[in-house]
XYZ file of C-alpha atoms in Angstrom:
399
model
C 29.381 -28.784 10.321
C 26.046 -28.775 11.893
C 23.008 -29.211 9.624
C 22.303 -25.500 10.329
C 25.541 -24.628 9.442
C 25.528 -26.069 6.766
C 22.137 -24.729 5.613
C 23.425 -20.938 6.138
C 26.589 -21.502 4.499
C 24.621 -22.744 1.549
C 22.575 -19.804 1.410
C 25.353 -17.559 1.642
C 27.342 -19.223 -1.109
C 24.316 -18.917 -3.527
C 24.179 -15.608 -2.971
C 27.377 -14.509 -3.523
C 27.223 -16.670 -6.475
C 30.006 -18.599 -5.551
C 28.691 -22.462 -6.511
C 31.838 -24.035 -6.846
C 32.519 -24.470 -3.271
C 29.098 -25.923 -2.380
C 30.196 -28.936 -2.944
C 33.159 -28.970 -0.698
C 30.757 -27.360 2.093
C 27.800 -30.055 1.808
C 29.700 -32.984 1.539
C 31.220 -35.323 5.097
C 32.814 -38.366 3.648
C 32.336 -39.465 7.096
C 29.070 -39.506 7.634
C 29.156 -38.390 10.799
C 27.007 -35.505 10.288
C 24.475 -37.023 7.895
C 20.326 -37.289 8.389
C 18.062 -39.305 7.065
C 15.880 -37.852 3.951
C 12.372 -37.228 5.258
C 9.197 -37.657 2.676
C 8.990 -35.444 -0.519
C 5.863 -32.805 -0.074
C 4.329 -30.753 -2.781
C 3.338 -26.810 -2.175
C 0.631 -25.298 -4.573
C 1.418 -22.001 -5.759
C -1.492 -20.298 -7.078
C -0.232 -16.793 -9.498
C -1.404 -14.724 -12.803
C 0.762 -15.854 -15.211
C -1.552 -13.569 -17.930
C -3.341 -10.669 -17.726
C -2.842 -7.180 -15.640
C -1.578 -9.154 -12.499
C 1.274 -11.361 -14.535
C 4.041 -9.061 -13.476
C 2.825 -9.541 -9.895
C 2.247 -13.055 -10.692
C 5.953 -13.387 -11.586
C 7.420 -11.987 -8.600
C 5.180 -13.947 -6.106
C 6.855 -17.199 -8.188
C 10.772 -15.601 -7.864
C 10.380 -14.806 -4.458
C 8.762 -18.537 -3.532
C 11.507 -20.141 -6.145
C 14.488 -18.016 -4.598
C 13.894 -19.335 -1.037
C 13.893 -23.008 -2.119
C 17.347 -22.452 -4.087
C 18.917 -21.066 -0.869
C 17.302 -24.219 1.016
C 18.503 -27.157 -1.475
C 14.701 -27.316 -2.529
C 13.516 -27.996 0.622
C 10.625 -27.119 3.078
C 11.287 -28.220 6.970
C 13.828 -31.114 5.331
C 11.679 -32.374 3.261
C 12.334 -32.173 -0.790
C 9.744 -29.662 -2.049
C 8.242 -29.339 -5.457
C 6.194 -26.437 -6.489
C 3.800 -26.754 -8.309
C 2.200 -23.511 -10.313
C -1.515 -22.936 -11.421
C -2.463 -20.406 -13.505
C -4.619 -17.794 -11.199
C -6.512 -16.117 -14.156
C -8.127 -12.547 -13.562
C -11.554 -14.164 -12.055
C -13.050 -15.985 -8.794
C -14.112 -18.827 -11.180
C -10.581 -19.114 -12.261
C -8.831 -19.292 -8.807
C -11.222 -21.659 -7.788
C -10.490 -24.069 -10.431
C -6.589 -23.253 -9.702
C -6.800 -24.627 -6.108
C -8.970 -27.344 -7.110
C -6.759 -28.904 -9.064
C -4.260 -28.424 -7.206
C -5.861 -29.740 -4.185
C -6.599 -33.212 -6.500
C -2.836 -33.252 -7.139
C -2.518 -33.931 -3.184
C -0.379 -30.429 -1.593
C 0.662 -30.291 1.612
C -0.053 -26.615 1.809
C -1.186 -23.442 -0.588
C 0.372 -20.285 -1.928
C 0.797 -16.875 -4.117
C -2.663 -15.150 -4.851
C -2.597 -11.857 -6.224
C -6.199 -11.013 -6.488
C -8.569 -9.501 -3.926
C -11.692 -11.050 -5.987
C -9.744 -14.298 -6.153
C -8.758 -14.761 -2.389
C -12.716 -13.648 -1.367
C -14.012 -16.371 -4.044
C -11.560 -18.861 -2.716
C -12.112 -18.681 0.850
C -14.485 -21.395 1.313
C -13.226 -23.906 -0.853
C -9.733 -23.781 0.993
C -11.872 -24.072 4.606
C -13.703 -26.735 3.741
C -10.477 -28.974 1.894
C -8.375 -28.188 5.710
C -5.239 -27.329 3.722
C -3.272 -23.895 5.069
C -3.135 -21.404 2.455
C -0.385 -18.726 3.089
C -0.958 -15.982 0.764
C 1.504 -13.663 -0.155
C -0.298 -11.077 -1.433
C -4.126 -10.951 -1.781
C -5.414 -9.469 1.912
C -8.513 -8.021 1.372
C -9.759 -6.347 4.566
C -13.168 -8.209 4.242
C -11.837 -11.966 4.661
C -12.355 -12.324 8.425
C -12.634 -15.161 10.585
C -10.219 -17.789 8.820
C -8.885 -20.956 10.499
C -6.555 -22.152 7.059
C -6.134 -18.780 5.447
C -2.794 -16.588 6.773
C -1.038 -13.886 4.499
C 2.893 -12.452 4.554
C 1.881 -9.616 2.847
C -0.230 -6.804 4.433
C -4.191 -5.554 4.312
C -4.508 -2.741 1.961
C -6.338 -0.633 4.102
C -3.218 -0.630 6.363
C -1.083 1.431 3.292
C -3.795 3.842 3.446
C -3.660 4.341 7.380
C 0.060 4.473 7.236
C -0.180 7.386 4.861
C -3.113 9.088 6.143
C -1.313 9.168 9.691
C 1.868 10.987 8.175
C -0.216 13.192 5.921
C -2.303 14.480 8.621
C 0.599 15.714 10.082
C 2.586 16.481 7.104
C 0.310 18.747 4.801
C -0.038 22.255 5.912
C -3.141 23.528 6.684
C -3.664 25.239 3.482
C -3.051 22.105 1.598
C -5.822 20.253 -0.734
C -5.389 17.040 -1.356
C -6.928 15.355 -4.287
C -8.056 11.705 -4.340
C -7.691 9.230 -7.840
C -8.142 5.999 -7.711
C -10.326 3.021 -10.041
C -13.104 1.147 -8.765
C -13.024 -1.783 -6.509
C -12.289 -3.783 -3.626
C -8.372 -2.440 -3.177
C -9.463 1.033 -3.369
C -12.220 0.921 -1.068
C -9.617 -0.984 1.607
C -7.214 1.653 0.971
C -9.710 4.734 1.068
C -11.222 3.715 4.320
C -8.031 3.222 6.235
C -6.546 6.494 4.559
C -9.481 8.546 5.806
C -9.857 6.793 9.332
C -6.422 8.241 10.143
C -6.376 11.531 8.230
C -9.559 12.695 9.270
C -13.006 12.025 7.261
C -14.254 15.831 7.264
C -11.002 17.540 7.451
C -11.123 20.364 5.565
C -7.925 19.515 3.170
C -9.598 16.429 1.586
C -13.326 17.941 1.607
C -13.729 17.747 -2.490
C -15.180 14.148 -3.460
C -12.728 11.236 -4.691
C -12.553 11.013 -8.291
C -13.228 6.788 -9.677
C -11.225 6.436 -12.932
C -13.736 5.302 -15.532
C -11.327 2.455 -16.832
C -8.530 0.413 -14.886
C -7.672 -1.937 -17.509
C -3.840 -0.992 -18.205
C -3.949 -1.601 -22.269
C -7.045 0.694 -22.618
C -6.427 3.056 -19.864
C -7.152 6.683 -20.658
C -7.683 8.838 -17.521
C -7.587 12.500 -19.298
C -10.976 13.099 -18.300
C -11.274 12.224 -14.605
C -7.257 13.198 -14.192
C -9.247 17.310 -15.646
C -12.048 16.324 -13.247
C -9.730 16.199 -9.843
C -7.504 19.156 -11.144
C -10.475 21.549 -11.648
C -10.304 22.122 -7.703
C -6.632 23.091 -8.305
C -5.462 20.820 -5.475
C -1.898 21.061 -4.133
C -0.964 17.311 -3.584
C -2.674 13.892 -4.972
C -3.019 10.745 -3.210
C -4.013 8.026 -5.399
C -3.952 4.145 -5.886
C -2.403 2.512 -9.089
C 0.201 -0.404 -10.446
C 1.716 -2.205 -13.149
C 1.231 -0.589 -16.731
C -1.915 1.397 -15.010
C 0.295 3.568 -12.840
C 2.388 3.953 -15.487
C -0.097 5.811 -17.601
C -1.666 7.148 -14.711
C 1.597 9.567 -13.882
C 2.377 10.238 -17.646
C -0.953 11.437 -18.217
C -1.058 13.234 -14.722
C 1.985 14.941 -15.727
C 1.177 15.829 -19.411
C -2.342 17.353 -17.999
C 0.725 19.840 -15.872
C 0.257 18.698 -11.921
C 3.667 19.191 -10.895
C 2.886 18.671 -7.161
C 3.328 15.877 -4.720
C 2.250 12.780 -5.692
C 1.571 10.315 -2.596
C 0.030 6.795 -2.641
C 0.222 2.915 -1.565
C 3.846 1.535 -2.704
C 2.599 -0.492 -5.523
C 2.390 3.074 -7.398
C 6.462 2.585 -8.052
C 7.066 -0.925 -7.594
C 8.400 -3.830 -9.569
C 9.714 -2.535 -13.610
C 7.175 0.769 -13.330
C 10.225 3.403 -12.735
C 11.766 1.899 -15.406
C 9.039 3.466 -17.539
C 10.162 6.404 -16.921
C 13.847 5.844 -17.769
C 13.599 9.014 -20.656
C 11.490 11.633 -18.192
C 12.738 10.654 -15.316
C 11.927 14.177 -14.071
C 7.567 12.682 -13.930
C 8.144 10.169 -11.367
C 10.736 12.026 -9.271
C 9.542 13.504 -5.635
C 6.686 10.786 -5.998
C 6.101 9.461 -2.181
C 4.849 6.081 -1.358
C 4.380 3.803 1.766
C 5.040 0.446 2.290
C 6.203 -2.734 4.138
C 9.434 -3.429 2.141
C 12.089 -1.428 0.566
C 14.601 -3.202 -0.941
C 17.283 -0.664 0.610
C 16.699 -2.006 3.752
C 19.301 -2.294 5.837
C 19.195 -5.411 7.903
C 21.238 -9.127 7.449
C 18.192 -10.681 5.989
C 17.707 -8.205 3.353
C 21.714 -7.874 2.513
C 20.679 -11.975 1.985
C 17.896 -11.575 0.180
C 18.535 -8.744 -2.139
C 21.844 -9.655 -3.285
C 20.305 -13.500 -4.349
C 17.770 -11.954 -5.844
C 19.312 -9.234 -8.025
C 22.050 -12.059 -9.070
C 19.430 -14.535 -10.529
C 17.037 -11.482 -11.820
C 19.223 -8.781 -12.578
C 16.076 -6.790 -10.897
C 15.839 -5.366 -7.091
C 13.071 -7.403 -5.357
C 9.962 -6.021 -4.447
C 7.155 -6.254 -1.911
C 5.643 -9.055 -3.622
C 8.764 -11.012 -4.146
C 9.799 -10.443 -0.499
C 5.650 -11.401 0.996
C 6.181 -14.727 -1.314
C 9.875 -15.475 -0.166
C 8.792 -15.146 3.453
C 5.774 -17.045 2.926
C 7.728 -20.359 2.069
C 9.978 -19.157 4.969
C 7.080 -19.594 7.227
C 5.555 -22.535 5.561
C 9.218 -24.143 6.252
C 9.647 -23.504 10.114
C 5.993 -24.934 9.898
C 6.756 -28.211 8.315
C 9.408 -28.457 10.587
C 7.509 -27.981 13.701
C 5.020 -30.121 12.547
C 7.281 -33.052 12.600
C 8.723 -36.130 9.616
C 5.254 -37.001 8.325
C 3.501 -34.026 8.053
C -0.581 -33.285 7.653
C -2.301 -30.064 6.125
C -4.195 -29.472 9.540
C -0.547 -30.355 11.733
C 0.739 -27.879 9.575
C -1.849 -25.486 9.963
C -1.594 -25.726 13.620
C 2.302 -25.210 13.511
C 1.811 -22.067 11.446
C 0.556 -20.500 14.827
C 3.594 -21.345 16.595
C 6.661 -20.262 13.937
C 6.647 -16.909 16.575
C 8.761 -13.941 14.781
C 10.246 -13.870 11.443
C 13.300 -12.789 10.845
C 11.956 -11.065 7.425
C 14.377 -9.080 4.642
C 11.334 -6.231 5.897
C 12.500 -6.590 9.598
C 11.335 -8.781 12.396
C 7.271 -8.962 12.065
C 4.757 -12.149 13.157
C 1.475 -13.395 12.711
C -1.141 -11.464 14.714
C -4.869 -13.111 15.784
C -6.221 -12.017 12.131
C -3.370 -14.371 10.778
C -2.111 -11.066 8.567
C 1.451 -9.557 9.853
C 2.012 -6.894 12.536
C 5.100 -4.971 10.595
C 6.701 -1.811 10.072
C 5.384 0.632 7.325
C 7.592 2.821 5.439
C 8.168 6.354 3.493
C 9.899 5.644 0.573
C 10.377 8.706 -2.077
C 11.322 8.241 -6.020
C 15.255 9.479 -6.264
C 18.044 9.055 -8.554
C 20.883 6.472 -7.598
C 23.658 6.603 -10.194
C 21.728 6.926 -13.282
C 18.983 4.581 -12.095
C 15.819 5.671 -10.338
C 15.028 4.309 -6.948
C 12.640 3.547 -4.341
C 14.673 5.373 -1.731
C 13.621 4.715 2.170
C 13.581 7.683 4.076
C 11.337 6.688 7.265
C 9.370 4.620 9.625
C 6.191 5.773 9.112
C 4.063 3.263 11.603
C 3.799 -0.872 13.204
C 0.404 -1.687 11.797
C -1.454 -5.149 12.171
């Protein structure tokens, strides 16, 4: 069996959990097949492992983790050992996260869930020459990087998505309300939502209501929730996640909107449906865009998802999936870069690795270094007794 071979079969056996034939597969008493073990290397993963962002945090480690178990801990051939910082909430805090990691000698950098973290750790990852691959962090505002690339998206891309099908969508005696907290994300959202939706159509005339607090354990939004329903709109867009969005709908609900809700996919990612596992009946009907749905029909996903939900008991999400397929990069980039790797001949591969065969579908890198992918319409439905980010369209190919 080819080393290829032999790599897929591995993968496949993980997944379908059967590990007592791995042995059988991965062993040639003959030798005849055997290769000589190339250098360790050591990847820097840089998550929240406290605060708002842990949940995030956690996923962008899974995702990273799962692909090394279905590659016999290995990036490019070479044994691989992760090693985790602790992102914190602040620029201050990333910053010392890649430091020391930097001092601890990586071949390359992951993870980053922060907007304010990625910005405030742009120029210390330039300057050090090692390739950070984010897998989630894209703020529209980090331009002209030569060792920054991201797997994930930039925000204001879920915005344009939306604002394209909305256009269309919303009747023309529709009014659309706009919620969403203060800050960097929002603004990257708001400006690609209203670049393809229109800025002075009529339907989203009434000014965007900021949410006075976006910390998730203090989060009230009664008041500005009273604020945006006082011009007795007929849909919402707005832009939440984690235990925020949570609140966000319950409270939207108890205040009586009962129409459409629409927003960026984090709104009803990761655990946040399970929130609603008593009223199921608040987060049904909600609409969301997106790169990833874990319904996704495709080999790599069927891979993916299956692996993932047998180790987590959990469907993966968008930031699992952006962190899985950033080691999947970072190991077609080792590879290219040849048995004794360097930071910059790895940074240099990363612009060859051409299209990824993603659980999202075929995307690649484009000049920015962020993906040019699909964007879906998922909607919030019942499967079983379970509910479900359900995918019910292409909305766009953005990047």
């Amino acid at each position: 069996m080819s080393q290829m071979n032999r790599r897929r079969a591995l993968q496949l056996l993980a997944a379908l959990g059967t590990t007592g034939l791995v042995g059988g597969c991965g062993t040639d008493d003959s030798g005849a097949d055997s290769t000589p073990t190339l250098s360790p290397i050591k990847i820097g993963l840089v998550a929240p492992q406290t605060g708002d962002l842990k949940v995030i945090g956690t996923e962008i480690i899974n995702g990273f983790q799962l692909f090394l178990d279905l590659n016999q801990a290995q990036l490019g051939g070479h044994p691989t050992e992760l090693l985790t910082a602790e992102e914190g909430g602040k620029p201050e805090s990333g910053k010392a996260a890649v430091e020391g990691l930097l001092k601890q000698g990586v071949l390359a950098l992951t993870g980053v869930a922060s907007s304010a973290v990625m910005l405030g750790i742009r120029d210390t990852v330039e300057q050090a020459r090692v390739p950070l691959v984010g897998s989630n962090a894209s703020p529209t505002s980090l331009q002209s990087v030569v060792y920054i690339w991201r797997t994930s998206y930039v925000l204001d891309e879920a915005g344009r998505a939306l604002g394209s099908y909305l256009r269309t969508r919303l009747p023309a005696s529709a009014k659309l309300a706009i919620v969403m907290p203060k800050g960097l994300a929002s603004e990257d959202v708001l400006r690609g939502f209203r670049q393809e939706f229109g800025e002075s159509d009529r339907r989203i005339e009434d000014p965007v209501t900021w949410t006075t607090d976006a910390v998730a354990e203090r989060a009230d939004y009664a008041t500005d929730i009273d604020q945006a329903l006082d011009a007795k709109p007929t849909a919402m867009f707005c832009f939440f996640n984690g235990e925020a969005a949570v609140k966000f709908i319950k409270q939207l609900r108890d205040a009586g909107f009962r129409g459409t809700v629409y927003a960026p996919g984090f709104l009803t990612e990761g655990k946040v449906l399970e929130s609603f596992e008593n009223t199921p009946g608040d987060a049904l009907g909600i609409q969301t865009a997106l790169n990833y749905s874990a319904d996704i029909n495709n080999a790599a996903n069927r891979l993916f998802a299956s692996a993932y939900r047998k180790k987590h008991g959990s469907s993966p999400t968008t930031y699992a999936m952006a962190s899985y397929d950033a080691a999947q990069v970072l190991d077609q980039a080792i590879r290219i870069a040849g048995d004794s790797p360097t930071p910059q001949q790895v940074n240099l591969a990363l612009g060859r690795v051409g299209q990824i065969d993603s659980p999202r579908g075929v995307w690649q890198f484009n000049q920015p270094r962020t993906p040019q992918q699909k964007w879906y319409l998922r909607e919030v439905q019942m499967d079983g007794q379970v509910l479900s980010n359900v995918l019910i369209t292409e909305l766009a190919t953005l990047g």
